[in-house]
CSV table of C-alpha atoms in Angstrom, one decimal:
chain,number,residue,atom,x,y,z
A,1,UNK,CA,43.7,8.9,39.2
A,2,UNK,CA,44.4,6.0,36.9
A,3,UNK,CA,43.3,6.4,33.3
A,4,UNK,CA,40.1,4.6,32.4
A,5,UNK,CA,40.6,1.8,29.9
A,6,UNK,CA,38.9,2.4,26.6
A,7,UNK,CA,35.8,0.3,26.1
A,8,UNK,CA,36.1,-2.3,23.4
A,9,UNK,CA,33.9,-1.4,20.3
A,10,UNK,CA,30.7,-3.3,19.9
A,11,UNK,CA,30.9,-6.1,17.5
A,12,UNK,CA,29.1,-5.5,14.2
A,13,UNK,CA,29.4,-8.8,12.5
A,14,UNK,CA,28.4,-12.2,13.9
A,15,UNK,CA,29.2,-15.6,12.6
A,16,UNK,CA,26.4,-17.8,11.2
A,17,UNK,CA,26.8,-20.0,14.3
A,18,UNK,CA,26.2,-17.0,16.6
A,19,UNK,CA,23.2,-15.9,14.6
A,20,UNK,CA,21.7,-19.3,14.7
A,21,UNK,CA,21.7,-19.2,18.5
A,22,UNK,CA,19.6,-16.0,18.6
A,23,UNK,CA,15.8,-15.9,18.5
A,24,UNK,CA,14.6,-15.6,15.0
A,25,UNK,CA,13.3,-12.0,15.5
A,26,UNK,CA,16.8,-11.0,16.6
A,27,UNK,CA,18.4,-12.7,13.5
A,28,UNK,CA,16.1,-10.9,11.2
A,29,UNK,CA,16.6,-7.6,13.0
A,30,UNK,CA,20.4,-8.0,12.9
A,31,UNK,CA,20.4,-8.5,9.1
A,32,UNK,CA,18.2,-5.4,8.6
A,33,UNK,CA,20.4,-3.2,10.9
A,34,UNK,CA,23.6,-4.5,9.3
A,35,UNK,CA,22.1,-3.5,5.9
A,36,UNK,CA,21.3,0.0,7.3
A,37,UNK,CA,17.7,-0.4,6.4
A,38,UNK,CA,14.5,0.7,8.1
A,39,UNK,CA,12.0,-1.6,9.7
A,40,UNK,CA,9.0,0.5,10.6
A,41,UNK,CA,5.6,-1.1,11.0
A,42,UNK,CA,4.7,-0.4,7.3
A,43,UNK,CA,8.0,-1.5,5.8
A,44,UNK,CA,8.4,-4.7,3.9
A,45,UNK,CA,11.3,-6.9,5.3
A,46,UNK,CA,10.9,-10.0,3.2
A,47,UNK,CA,14.4,-9.7,1.8
A,48,UNK,CA,15.8,-10.3,5.3
A,49,UNK,CA,13.7,-13.4,6.1
A,50,UNK,CA,15.2,-16.7,5.1
A,51,UNK,CA,13.4,-19.9,4.2
A,52,UNK,CA,11.8,-21.6,7.2
A,53,UNK,CA,12.1,-18.5,9.4
A,54,UNK,CA,8.5,-17.4,9.2
A,55,UNK,CA,7.4,-20.6,10.9
A,56,UNK,CA,10.0,-19.9,13.7
A,57,UNK,CA,8.7,-16.3,13.9
A,58,UNK,CA,5.1,-17.5,14.3
A,59,UNK,CA,6.2,-19.7,17.2
A,60,UNK,CA,8.1,-16.8,18.8
A,61,UNK,CA,5.2,-14.4,18.5
A,62,UNK,CA,2.9,-17.1,19.8
A,63,UNK,CA,5.0,-17.4,23.0
A,64,UNK,CA,5.0,-13.7,23.5
A,65,UNK,CA,1.3,-13.4,23.0
A,66,UNK,CA,0.8,-16.2,25.5
A,67,UNK,CA,2.6,-13.9,28.0
A,68,UNK,CA,0.3,-11.0,27.1
A,69,UNK,CA,-2.8,-13.1,27.8
A,70,UNK,CA,-1.2,-14.2,31.1
A,71,UNK,CA,-0.6,-10.5,31.9
A,72,UNK,CA,-4.3,-9.8,31.2
A,73,UNK,CA,-5.1,-12.5,33.8
A,74,UNK,CA,-6.8,-14.8,31.4
A,75,UNK,CA,-6.7,-18.5,32.3
A,76,UNK,CA,-5.9,-19.9,28.9
A,77,UNK,CA,-5.5,-23.4,30.4
A,78,UNK,CA,-8.9,-23.6,31.9
A,79,UNK,CA,-10.7,-21.4,29.3
A,80,UNK,CA,-11.4,-23.5,26.2
A,81,UNK,CA,-12.2,-20.3,24.2
A,82,UNK,CA,-8.6,-18.9,24.6
A,83,UNK,CA,-6.7,-22.1,24.9
A,84,UNK,CA,-5.1,-21.6,21.4
A,85,UNK,CA,-5.7,-17.9,21.0
A,86,UNK,CA,-2.0,-17.0,21.0
A,87,UNK,CA,-1.4,-19.5,18.2
A,88,UNK,CA,-4.3,-18.2,16.1
A,89,UNK,CA,-3.3,-14.6,16.6
A,90,UNK,CA,0.3,-15.2,15.7
A,91,UNK,CA,-0.7,-17.0,12.5
A,92,UNK,CA,-3.1,-14.2,11.7
A,93,UNK,CA,-0.5,-11.5,12.1
A,94,UNK,CA,2.3,-13.2,10.2
A,95,UNK,CA,0.3,-14.8,7.4
A,96,UNK,CA,-2.6,-12.5,6.9
A,97,UNK,CA,-3.2,-9.0,8.4
A,98,UNK,CA,0.5,-8.1,8.5
A,99,UNK,CA,1.5,-10.4,5.6
A,100,UNK,CA,2.6,-7.5,3.5
A,101,UNK,CA,5.6,-7.0,5.7
A,102,UNK,CA,6.9,-10.6,5.4
A,103,UNK,CA,6.1,-11.7,1.9
A,104,UNK,CA,7.7,-10.3,-1.3
A,105,UNK,CA,6.0,-8.3,-3.9
A,106,UNK,CA,3.5,-10.5,-5.8
A,107,UNK,CA,4.4,-11.3,-9.3
A,108,UNK,CA,3.0,-8.7,-11.7
A,109,UNK,CA,2.8,-9.3,-15.5
A,110,UNK,CA,3.5,-6.2,-17.5
A,111,UNK,CA,2.6,-5.5,-21.1
A,112,UNK,CA,3.9,-2.8,-23.5
A,113,UNK,CA,1.4,-0.2,-24.5
A,114,UNK,CA,1.3,-1.3,-28.2
A,115,UNK,CA,-1.8,0.6,-29.0
A,116,UNK,CA,-0.4,3.8,-27.4
A,117,UNK,CA,-3.5,4.2,-25.2
A,118,UNK,CA,-3.6,7.6,-23.6
A,119,UNK,CA,-7.1,7.9,-22.2
A,120,UNK,CA,-8.2,7.9,-18.6
A,121,UNK,CA,-8.9,4.5,-17.0
A,122,UNK,CA,-10.1,3.9,-13.5
A,123,UNK,CA,-9.8,0.7,-11.4
A,124,UNK,CA,-12.0,0.3,-8.3
A,125,UNK,CA,-13.4,0.2,-5.9
A,126,UNK,CA,-10.8,-2.2,-4.6
A,127,UNK,CA,-11.7,-3.5,-1.1
A,128,UNK,CA,-8.7,-3.1,1.2
A,129,UNK,CA,-8.0,-4.2,4.8
A,130,UNK,CA,-5.3,-2.8,7.0
A,131,UNK,CA,-4.5,-2.1,10.7
A,132,UNK,CA,-3.9,1.2,12.5
A,133,UNK,CA,-0.3,1.2,13.7
A,134,UNK,CA,-1.3,3.3,16.7
A,135,UNK,CA,-3.7,0.8,18.3
A,136,UNK,CA,-3.6,-2.3,15.9
A,137,UNK,CA,-7.3,-1.8,15.3
A,138,UNK,CA,-8.7,-2.8,11.9
A,139,UNK,CA,-9.1,-0.4,8.9
A,140,UNK,CA,-11.6,-1.4,6.2
A,141,UNK,CA,-11.9,0.7,3.1
A,142,UNK,CA,-12.0,1.0,-0.7
A,143,UNK,CA,-9.5,2.4,-3.1
A,144,UNK,CA,-9.9,3.9,-6.5
A,145,UNK,CA,-7.0,4.2,-8.9
A,146,UNK,CA,-6.9,6.5,-11.9
A,147,UNK,CA,-4.2,6.0,-14.6
A,148,UNK,CA,-3.5,8.2,-17.6
A,149,UNK,CA,-1.0,6.1,-19.6
A,150,UNK,CA,1.4,7.1,-22.3
A,151,UNK,CA,3.1,5.2,-25.1
A,152,UNK,CA,5.9,4.2,-22.8
A,153,UNK,CA,3.7,3.0,-20.0
A,154,UNK,CA,3.7,-0.6,-18.8
A,155,UNK,CA,0.1,-1.9,-18.7
A,156,UNK,CA,-0.7,-4.4,-15.9
A,157,UNK,CA,-3.6,-6.8,-15.6
A,158,UNK,CA,-6.7,-5.5,-13.7
A,159,UNK,CA,-6.4,-8.0,-10.9
A,160,UNK,CA,-2.8,-6.9,-10.3
A,161,UNK,CA,-3.9,-3.5,-9.0
A,162,UNK,CA,-5.8,-5.4,-6.3
A,163,UNK,CA,-2.9,-7.6,-5.5
A,164,UNK,CA,-0.5,-4.7,-5.2
A,165,UNK,CA,-3.0,-2.8,-3.1
A,166,UNK,CA,-3.5,-5.8,-0.8
A,167,UNK,CA,0.3,-6.2,-0.4
A,168,UNK,CA,0.8,-2.6,0.6
A,169,UNK,CA,-2.3,-2.4,2.9
A,170,UNK,CA,-1.6,-5.7,4.7
A,171,UNK,CA,0.7,-3.9,7.3
A,172,UNK,CA,0.2,-1.8,10.4
A,173,UNK,CA,0.2,1.8,9.2
A,174,UNK,CA,-1.7,5.1,8.9
A,175,UNK,CA,-3.9,5.7,5.9
A,176,UNK,CA,-2.1,8.8,4.6
A,177,UNK,CA,1.2,6.9,4.4
A,178,UNK,CA,-0.4,3.8,2.9
A,179,UNK,CA,-1.9,5.7,-0.1
A,180,UNK,CA,1.4,7.4,-0.7
A,181,UNK,CA,3.2,4.0,-0.7
A,182,UNK,CA,0.7,2.6,-3.1
A,183,UNK,CA,1.1,5.6,-5.4
A,184,UNK,CA,4.9,5.2,-5.4
A,185,UNK,CA,4.7,1.5,-6.3
A,186,UNK,CA,2.3,2.1,-9.2
A,187,UNK,CA,4.2,5.1,-10.4
A,188,UNK,CA,7.4,3.0,-10.6
A,189,UNK,CA,5.7,0.1,-12.4
A,190,UNK,CA,3.3,1.8,-14.8
A,191,UNK,CA,5.1,5.0,-15.5
A,192,UNK,CA,2.0,6.9,-16.5
A,193,UNK,CA,1.6,10.6,-17.4
A,194,UNK,CA,-0.9,10.9,-14.5
A,195,UNK,CA,-1.7,8.9,-11.4
A,196,UNK,CA,-4.6,9.4,-9.0
A,197,UNK,CA,-5.6,7.4,-5.9
A,198,UNK,CA,-8.5,8.0,-3.6
A,199,UNK,CA,-9.0,5.9,-0.4
A,200,UNK,CA,-12.1,6.0,1.8
A,201,UNK,CA,-11.9,3.9,5.0
A,202,UNK,CA,-13.5,3.2,8.4
A,203,UNK,CA,-11.1,3.2,11.3
A,204,UNK,CA,-12.0,1.0,14.2
A,205,UNK,CA,-9.6,3.0,16.5
A,206,UNK,CA,-12.5,5.5,16.3
A,207,UNK,CA,-15.4,3.1,16.1
A,208,UNK,CA,-14.3,0.6,18.7
A,209,UNK,CA,-12.5,2.8,21.3
A,210,UNK,CA,-11.9,6.5,22.1
A,211,UNK,CA,-14.8,8.6,20.8
A,212,UNK,CA,-16.6,5.5,19.6
A,213,UNK,CA,-18.0,7.3,16.6
A,214,UNK,CA,-19.4,4.8,14.2
A,215,UNK,CA,-20.3,7.2,11.4
A,216,UNK,CA,-16.9,8.8,10.7
A,217,UNK,CA,-14.8,7.8,7.7
A,218,UNK,CA,-11.5,9.1,6.4
A,219,UNK,CA,-11.0,10.0,2.8
A,220,UNK,CA,-7.6,11.0,1.3
A,221,UNK,CA,-6.1,11.2,-2.1
A,222,UNK,CA,-2.8,11.4,-4.0
A,223,UNK,CA,-2.6,13.2,-7.3
A,224,UNK,CA,0.4,13.1,-9.5
A,225,UNK,CA,1.5,14.3,-13.0
A,226,UNK,CA,-1.4,15.2,-15.2
A,227,UNK,CA,-4.0,14.9,-12.4
A,228,UNK,CA,-2.1,17.5,-10.4
A,229,UNK,CA,-1.7,19.9,-13.3
A,230,UNK,CA,-5.0,19.5,-15.1
A,231,UNK,CA,-8.1,20.5,-13.1
A,232,UNK,CA,-10.5,19.1,-15.7
A,233,UNK,CA,-8.9,15.7,-15.6
A,234,UNK,CA,-9.0,15.7,-11.9
A,235,UNK,CA,-12.6,16.7,-11.8
A,236,UNK,CA,-13.5,13.9,-14.4
A,237,UNK,CA,-11.7,11.3,-12.2
A,238,UNK,CA,-13.4,12.4,-9.0
A,239,UNK,CA,-16.8,12.7,-10.6
A,240,UNK,CA,-16.7,9.0,-11.7
A,241,UNK,CA,-16.1,7.6,-8.3
A,242,UNK,CA,-19.2,5.9,-6.8
A,243,UNK,CA,-18.6,7.1,-3.3
A,244,UNK,CA,-20.2,5.5,-0.2
A,245,UNK,CA,-23.7,6.9,0.4
A,246,UNK,CA,-24.5,8.3,3.8
């Protein structure tokens, strides 16, 4: 029996001309895979998107969504209400509700802790909006952030906590991972002795579908450093949160 010829190895690198001929989503994906990076629903991929490509991506997503509407047997030509739905949804996904995937980290001004502040400070409630990565249903909630700075901490402006939270939350994800990602970002930037985050949110994957329970909410927390070690500090933080009343 003749020996089977060895298959040629798959090409790893493409020329710019070859890349330019691919759909924009494939170009972006190629760069991410070539860099051996992850691109899960809640990952930021802004570093792999080049100038002008978000407009191309919106057009590609619009075309795919048009096919989804067609598969749902919706006459988008005859129905004035859905005539431009694919375009609107594509813009919403790329620019707004999933914008934290495609845009870089917002600029955050940091200040040295000149006065060596070391007392508990709490920011919140910050209103956040996200989407469940299981069903792409909305998540609406509030976040409280507790910081115990030290003399080496970087202090950031009050509004910047909201900007960072919005950047993290504007992606498809699950709440448990979102809070951890927010904690990681703030820990790296502020470098406090203690960091605490509590998030309370309504999940429309429960309200809108499935069990259709409109009263349930999810609360989770991340405690690090002094908040994890000092029960009194943790109690003080939690006691100061104006939680939603039933």
